[in-house]
PDB file of C-alpha atoms in Angstrom:
ATOM      1  CA  ALA A   1     -10.103  21.011  26.777  1.00 53.00           C
ATOM      2  CA  PRO A   2      -7.405  18.497  27.736  1.00 52.00           C
ATOM      3  CA  GLN A   3      -3.912  19.515  26.781  1.00 56.00           C
ATOM      4  CA  LEU A   4      -1.881  16.989  24.718  1.00 54.00           C
ATOM      5  CA  SER A   5       1.702  16.354  25.728  1.00 52.00           C
ATOM      6  CA  ALA A   6       4.356  13.901  24.635  1.00 49.00           C
ATOM      7  CA  SER A   7       4.806  10.790  26.701  1.00 48.00           C
ATOM      8  CA  PRO A   8       8.056  10.812  28.689  1.00 55.00           C
ATOM      9  CA  LEU A   9       9.000   7.551  26.938  1.00 58.00           C
ATOM     10  CA  GLU A  10       8.546   8.920  23.436  1.00 52.00           C
ATOM     11  CA  VAL A  11      11.821   9.309  21.565  1.00 49.00           C
ATOM     12  CA  VAL A  12      11.904  11.341  18.401  1.00 46.00           C
ATOM     13  CA  ASP A  13      14.956  10.787  16.255  1.00 49.00           C
ATOM     14  CA  GLU A  14      15.049  13.227  13.373  1.00 49.00           C
ATOM     15  CA  THR A  15      18.232  11.746  11.874  1.00 50.00           C
ATOM     16  CA  THR A  16      16.343   8.555  11.009  1.00 50.00           C
ATOM     17  CA  SER A  17      13.877  10.388   8.803  1.00 54.00           C
ATOM     18  CA  ALA A  18      16.732  12.270   7.116  1.00 58.00           C
ATOM     19  CA  SER A  19      18.595   9.040   6.323  1.00 59.00           C
ATOM     20  CA  ASP A  20      15.339   7.379   5.224  1.00 64.00           C
ATOM     21  CA  ASP A  21      14.816  10.304   2.839  1.00 88.00           C
ATOM     22  CA  ALA A  22      18.338   9.838   1.465  1.00 89.00           C
ATOM     23  CA  PHE A  23      17.563   6.145   1.051  1.00 91.00           C
ATOM     24  CA  ALA A  24      14.218   6.761  -0.664  1.00 91.00           C
ATOM     25  CA  ASN A  25      15.730   9.475  -2.878  1.00 93.00           C
ATOM     26  CA  TYR A  26      18.780   7.424  -3.929  1.00 94.00           C
ATOM     27  CA  GLN A  27      19.084   7.454  -7.720  1.00 92.00           C
ATOM     28  CA  ALA A  28      21.069   4.840  -9.635  1.00 90.00           C
ATOM     29  CA  THR A  29      22.654   7.549 -11.795  1.00 91.00           C
ATOM     30  CA  GLU A  30      26.161   8.818 -12.471  1.00 91.00           C
ATOM     31  CA  GLU A  31      25.506  11.809 -10.199  1.00 94.00           C
ATOM     32  CA  GLN A  32      24.813   9.576  -7.165  1.00 94.00           C
ATOM     33  CA  THR A  33      28.146   9.325  -5.310  1.00 95.00           C
ATOM     34  CA  THR A  34      27.094   8.823  -1.678  1.00 95.00           C
ATOM     35  CA  ILE A  35      25.780   5.733   0.033  1.00 96.00           C
ATOM     36  CA  ALA A  36      22.318   5.572   1.566  1.00 95.00           C
ATOM     37  CA  ILE A  37      21.217   3.433   4.496  1.00 96.00           C
ATOM     38  CA  LYS A  38      17.926   2.291   5.972  1.00 96.00           C
ATOM     39  CA  ASP A  39      17.797   0.431   9.274  1.00 96.00           C
ATOM     40  CA  LEU A  40      15.305  -2.442   9.291  1.00 96.00           C
ATOM     41  CA  VAL A  41      16.156  -3.652  12.817  1.00 95.00           C
ATOM     42  CA  ILE A  42      18.165  -1.678  15.368  1.00 95.00           C
ATOM     43  CA  GLY A  43      20.510  -4.016  17.216  1.00 94.00           C
ATOM     44  CA  SER A  44      21.337  -3.832  20.889  1.00 92.00           C
ATOM     45  CA  GLY A  45      24.906  -5.063  21.101  1.00 83.00           C
ATOM     46  CA  TYR A  46      28.303  -3.510  20.441  1.00 89.00           C
ATOM     47  CA  THR A  47      28.545  -0.814  17.737  1.00 92.00           C
ATOM     48  CA  VAL A  48      30.623  -0.781  14.548  1.00 92.00           C
ATOM     49  CA  GLY A  49      33.077   2.101  14.743  1.00 89.00           C
ATOM     50  CA  GLU A  50      32.760   2.676  18.493  1.00 86.00           C
ATOM     51  CA  THR A  51      36.534   2.394  18.634  1.00 82.00           C
ATOM     52  CA  SER A  52      39.154   3.793  16.261  1.00 81.00           C
ATOM     53  CA  GLU A  53      40.885   0.406  16.220  1.00 84.00           C
ATOM     54  CA  SER A  54      40.067  -2.274  13.674  1.00 86.00           C
ATOM     55  CA  GLN A  55      37.149  -4.480  14.692  1.00 90.00           C
ATOM     56  CA  LEU A  56      36.504  -8.058  13.585  1.00 89.00           C
ATOM     57  CA  LEU A  57      32.932  -8.227  12.276  1.00 92.00           C
ATOM     58  CA  GLN A  58      30.745 -11.204  11.451  1.00 91.00           C
ATOM     59  CA  VAL A  59      27.981 -10.400   8.957  1.00 94.00           C
ATOM     60  CA  LYS A  60      25.375 -12.082   6.814  1.00 93.00           C
ATOM     61  CA  TYR A  61      24.473 -10.306   3.594  1.00 94.00           C
ATOM     62  CA  SER A  62      22.954 -10.492   0.158  1.00 93.00           C
ATOM     63  CA  ALA A  63      23.052  -8.003  -2.686  1.00 92.00           C
ATOM     64  CA  ARG A  64      21.127  -7.010  -5.761  1.00 91.00           C
ATOM     65  CA  LEU A  65      21.729  -4.650  -8.656  1.00 91.00           C
ATOM     66  CA  LEU A  66      19.913  -1.309  -8.699  1.00 90.00           C
ATOM     67  CA  GLY A  67      18.753   0.497 -11.830  1.00 82.00           C
ATOM     68  CA  SER A  68      19.267  -2.584 -13.964  1.00 75.00           C
ATOM     69  CA  LYS A  69      16.893  -4.858 -15.832  1.00 68.00           C
ATOM     70  CA  PHE A  70      18.420  -7.609 -13.656  1.00 66.00           C
ATOM     71  CA  THR A  71      17.071  -6.856 -10.185  1.00 61.00           C
ATOM     72  CA  ALA A  72      17.130 -10.313  -8.613  1.00 61.00           C
ATOM     73  CA  LYS A  73      19.567 -11.058  -5.817  1.00 71.00           C
ATOM     74  CA  ILE A  74      23.055 -11.894  -7.033  1.00 78.00           C
ATOM     75  CA  ARG A  75      23.724 -15.523  -6.096  1.00 78.00           C
ATOM     76  CA  GLU A  76      27.461 -14.882  -5.593  1.00 79.00           C
ATOM     77  CA  PHE A  77      26.524 -12.258  -2.996  1.00 83.00           C
ATOM     78  CA  ASP A  78      24.262 -14.436  -0.858  1.00 85.00           C
ATOM     79  CA  ILE A  79      26.744 -14.817   2.006  1.00 85.00           C
ATOM     80  CA  PRO A  80      25.454 -16.499   5.202  1.00 87.00           C
ATOM     81  CA  ASN A  81      28.630 -15.885   7.215  1.00 85.00           C
ATOM     82  CA  MET A  82      31.532 -13.548   6.491  1.00 88.00           C
ATOM     83  CA  VAL A  83      34.193 -12.516   8.996  1.00 88.00           C
ATOM     84  CA  PHE A  84      36.471  -9.555   8.227  1.00 90.00           C
ATOM     85  CA  PRO A  85      38.395  -6.780   9.987  1.00 88.00           C
ATOM     86  CA  THR A  86      37.361  -3.160   9.507  1.00 91.00           C
ATOM     87  CA  ASN A  87      39.755  -0.474   8.226  1.00 90.00           C
ATOM     88  CA  GLN A  88      41.703  -2.958   6.103  1.00 89.00           C
ATOM     89  CA  SER A  89      39.946  -2.691   2.704  1.00 88.00           C
ATOM     90  CA  ARG A  90      38.588  -6.252   2.917  1.00 88.00           C
ATOM     91  CA  ILE A  91      35.122  -5.274   1.669  1.00 91.00           C
ATOM     92  CA  LEU A  92      33.749  -2.570  -0.603  1.00 94.00           C
ATOM     93  CA  PRO A  93      34.364   0.903   0.816  1.00 95.00           C
ATOM     94  CA  GLY A  94      30.675   1.795   0.480  1.00 95.00           C
ATOM     95  CA  LEU A  95      29.550  -1.321   2.336  1.00 95.00           C
ATOM     96  CA  GLU A  96      32.026  -0.729   5.166  1.00 94.00           C
ATOM     97  CA  GLU A  97      30.880   2.894   5.378  1.00 96.00           C
ATOM     98  CA  GLY A  98      27.281   1.663   5.503  1.00 96.00           C
ATOM     99  CA  LEU A  99      28.051  -0.596   8.477  1.00 96.00           C
ATOM    100  CA  GLN A 100      29.290   2.312  10.623  1.00 95.00           C
ATOM    101  CA  GLY A 101      27.101   2.881  13.660  1.00 95.00           C
ATOM    102  CA  MET A 102      25.334  -0.463  13.273  1.00 96.00           C
ATOM    103  CA  LYS A 103      24.808  -2.519  16.434  1.00 95.00           C
ATOM    104  CA  VAL A 104      25.100  -6.305  16.804  1.00 94.00           C
ATOM    105  CA  GLY A 105      21.755  -7.879  15.952  1.00 95.00           C
ATOM    106  CA  GLY A 106      20.874  -5.020  13.593  1.00 96.00           C
ATOM    107  CA  LYS A 107      19.679  -5.362  10.001  1.00 97.00           C
ATOM    108  CA  ARG A 108      20.224  -2.630   7.435  1.00 96.00           C
ATOM    109  CA  LEU A 109      19.871  -1.931   3.731  1.00 97.00           C
ATOM    110  CA  VAL A 110      22.875  -0.160   2.205  1.00 97.00           C
ATOM    111  CA  LYS A 111      22.799   1.350  -1.293  1.00 96.00           C
ATOM    112  CA  VAL A 112      26.292   1.683  -2.752  1.00 96.00           C
ATOM    113  CA  PRO A 113      27.175   3.796  -5.820  1.00 96.00           C
ATOM    114  CA  PRO A 114      29.897   2.633  -8.232  1.00 96.00           C
ATOM    115  CA  ASN A 115      32.537   5.060  -6.885  1.00 96.00           C
ATOM    116  CA  LYS A 116      32.294   3.248  -3.521  1.00 96.00           C
ATOM    117  CA  GLY A 117      31.681  -0.164  -5.092  1.00 94.00           C
ATOM    118  CA  TYR A 118      33.349  -1.864  -8.049  1.00 93.00           C
ATOM    119  CA  GLY A 119      33.768   1.316 -10.102  1.00 93.00           C
ATOM    120  CA  ASP A 120      34.181   1.046 -13.856  1.00 93.00           C
ATOM    121  CA  SER A 121      35.369  -2.587 -13.800  1.00 90.00           C
ATOM    122  CA  TRP A 122      33.537  -5.883 -14.152  1.00 90.00           C
ATOM    123  CA  TYR A 123      33.419  -8.011 -11.006  1.00 89.00           C
ATOM    124  CA  ARG A 124      33.549 -11.785 -11.595  1.00 85.00           C
ATOM    125  CA  GLY A 125      31.554 -11.363 -14.788  1.00 83.00           C
ATOM    126  CA  VAL A 126      28.462 -10.778 -12.629  1.00 85.00           C
ATOM    127  CA  VAL A 127      28.526  -7.080 -11.708  1.00 88.00           C
ATOM    128  CA  ALA A 128      28.803  -4.820 -14.737  1.00 87.00           C
ATOM    129  CA  PRO A 129      30.937  -1.657 -14.690  1.00 91.00           C
ATOM    130  CA  ASN A 130      29.332   1.378 -13.007  1.00 92.00           C
ATOM    131  CA  SER A 131      26.716  -0.739 -11.208  1.00 92.00           C
ATOM    132  CA  HIS A 132      24.802   0.485  -8.185  1.00 94.00           C
ATOM    133  CA  LEU A 133      24.265  -2.201  -5.533  1.00 94.00           C
ATOM    134  CA  GLU A 134      21.892  -2.671  -2.621  1.00 94.00           C
ATOM    135  CA  PHE A 135      23.110  -4.824   0.260  1.00 95.00           C
ATOM    136  CA  ASP A 136      20.808  -6.398   2.835  1.00 96.00           C
ATOM    137  CA  VAL A 137      23.124  -6.811   5.841  1.00 96.00           C
ATOM    138  CA  GLU A 138      22.754  -8.386   9.287  1.00 96.00           C
ATOM    139  CA  LEU A 139      25.501  -7.701  11.836  1.00 95.00           C
ATOM    140  CA  LYS A 140      25.852 -10.999  13.686  1.00 93.00           C
ATOM    141  CA  ASN A 141      28.799 -10.246  15.976  1.00 91.00           C
ATOM    142  CA  ILE A 142      31.753  -8.004  16.800  1.00 90.00           C
ATOM    143  CA  ALA A 143      34.663  -9.803  18.467  1.00 85.00           C
ATOM    144  CA  GLN A 144      35.646  -8.225  21.781  1.00 80.00           C
ATOM    145  CA  THR A 145      38.490 -10.563  22.809  1.00 75.00           C
ATOM    146  CA  PRO A 146      41.178 -12.617  21.045  1.00 72.00           C
ATOM    147  CA  GLY A 147      39.216 -15.750  22.017  1.00 77.00           C
ATOM    148  CA  GLU A 148      36.081 -14.428  20.314  1.00 73.00           C
ATOM    149  CA  GLU A 149      38.152 -13.525  17.234  1.00 71.00           C
ATOM    150  CA  PHE A 150      39.505 -17.091  17.082  1.00 74.00           C
ATOM    151  CA  MET A 151      36.031 -18.610  17.455  1.00 73.00           C
ATOM    152  CA  MET A 152      34.561 -16.362  14.728  1.00 74.00           C
ATOM    153  CA  LYS A 153      37.384 -17.264  12.327  1.00 73.00           C
ATOM    154  CA  LEU A 154      37.045 -20.955  13.200  1.00 72.00           C
ATOM    155  CA  GLU A 155      33.289 -20.844  12.596  1.00 72.00           C
ATOM    156  CA  GLN A 156      33.833 -19.250   9.181  1.00 66.00           C
ATOM    157  CA  PHE A 157      36.538 -21.760   8.239  1.00 68.00           C
ATOM    158  CA  GLY A 158      34.414 -24.655   9.477  1.00 62.00           C
ATOM    159  CA  VAL A 159      35.083 -26.799  12.518  1.00 60.00           C
ATOM    160  CA  GLU A 160      35.089 -30.017  10.450  1.00 67.00           C
ATOM    161  CA  ARG A 161      37.630 -28.586   8.004  1.00 66.00           C
ATOM    162  CA  ALA A 162      39.807 -27.389  10.901  1.00 60.00           C
ATOM    163  CA  VAL A 163      39.737 -30.849  12.532  1.00 68.00           C
ATOM    164  CA  GLY A 164      40.587 -32.461   9.189  1.00 70.00           C
ATOM    165  CA  ALA A 165      43.455 -30.040   8.594  1.00 66.00           C
ATOM    166  CA  ALA A 166      44.803 -30.672  12.117  1.00 68.00           C
ATOM    167  CA  ALA A 167      44.639 -34.443  11.580  1.00 72.00           C
ATOM    168  CA  CYS A 168      46.519 -34.141   8.277  1.00 77.00           C
ATOM    169  CA  LEU A 169      49.201 -31.948   9.842  1.00 75.00           C
ATOM    170  CA  ALA A 170      49.564 -34.349  12.775  1.00 74.00           C
ATOM    171  CA  TYR A 171      49.957 -37.288  10.369  1.00 74.00           C
ATOM    172  CA  LEU A 172      52.565 -35.397   8.350  1.00 79.00           C
ATOM    173  CA  ALA A 173      54.481 -34.553  11.523  1.00 80.00           C
ATOM    174  CA  VAL A 174      54.370 -38.100  12.925  1.00 79.00           C
ATOM    175  CA  SER A 175      54.698 -40.164   9.727  1.00 78.00           C
ATOM    176  CA  PRO A 176      58.539 -39.832   9.371  1.00 80.00           C
ATOM    177  CA  MET A 177      58.961 -41.211  12.900  1.00 80.00           C
ATOM    178  CA  LEU A 178      56.506 -44.021  12.258  1.00 75.00           C
ATOM    179  CA  GLU A 179      58.272 -44.855   8.994  1.00 80.00           C
ATOM    180  CA  LYS A 180      61.680 -45.025  10.730  1.00 83.00           C
ATOM    181  CA  SER A 181      60.341 -47.395  13.364  1.00 81.00           C
ATOM    182  CA  GLY A 182      58.886 -49.642  10.651  1.00 79.00           C
ATOM    183  CA  ILE A 183      55.244 -49.072  11.520  1.00 78.00           C
ATOM    184  CA  LEU A 184      54.503 -47.493   8.127  1.00 71.00           C
TER     185      LEU A 184
END
């Protein structure tokens, strides 16, 4: 009888099944105090948290309430482009924790309990106190140089808005001189 053996290219990752179990077993209850993640697409670029320094991330995400009669996506949380530094409390602690280990190009679901989300407070009249949230996140980029950081921030701000702001500032700087010379 032929003997079966694993292909040399086969990779078995037991941590994935453990985290999938945590994701599948997540309960939107008071006892649930840890996040749960499920990778939908494994990226191939730089990794969140590969350095102890703050990283500038660019993400796309949406969110929905868990364990609520309102399960549709929350319109205020349908964000096509957000740029933020890590380790500076700019996003929910549970979401930032859920991004750890993610690679550029990756897509992940992150379930966040209230103690790592908005807690016992209302958020913008949309997220009720003690709400559990599920984020659908895509890691679009991690800046590696100051130039990349500038371009990511510019893209988020909007090139047209930046050009308009520069034109206004230039006019404000030049207008006193033009007024003195009688042009204005």
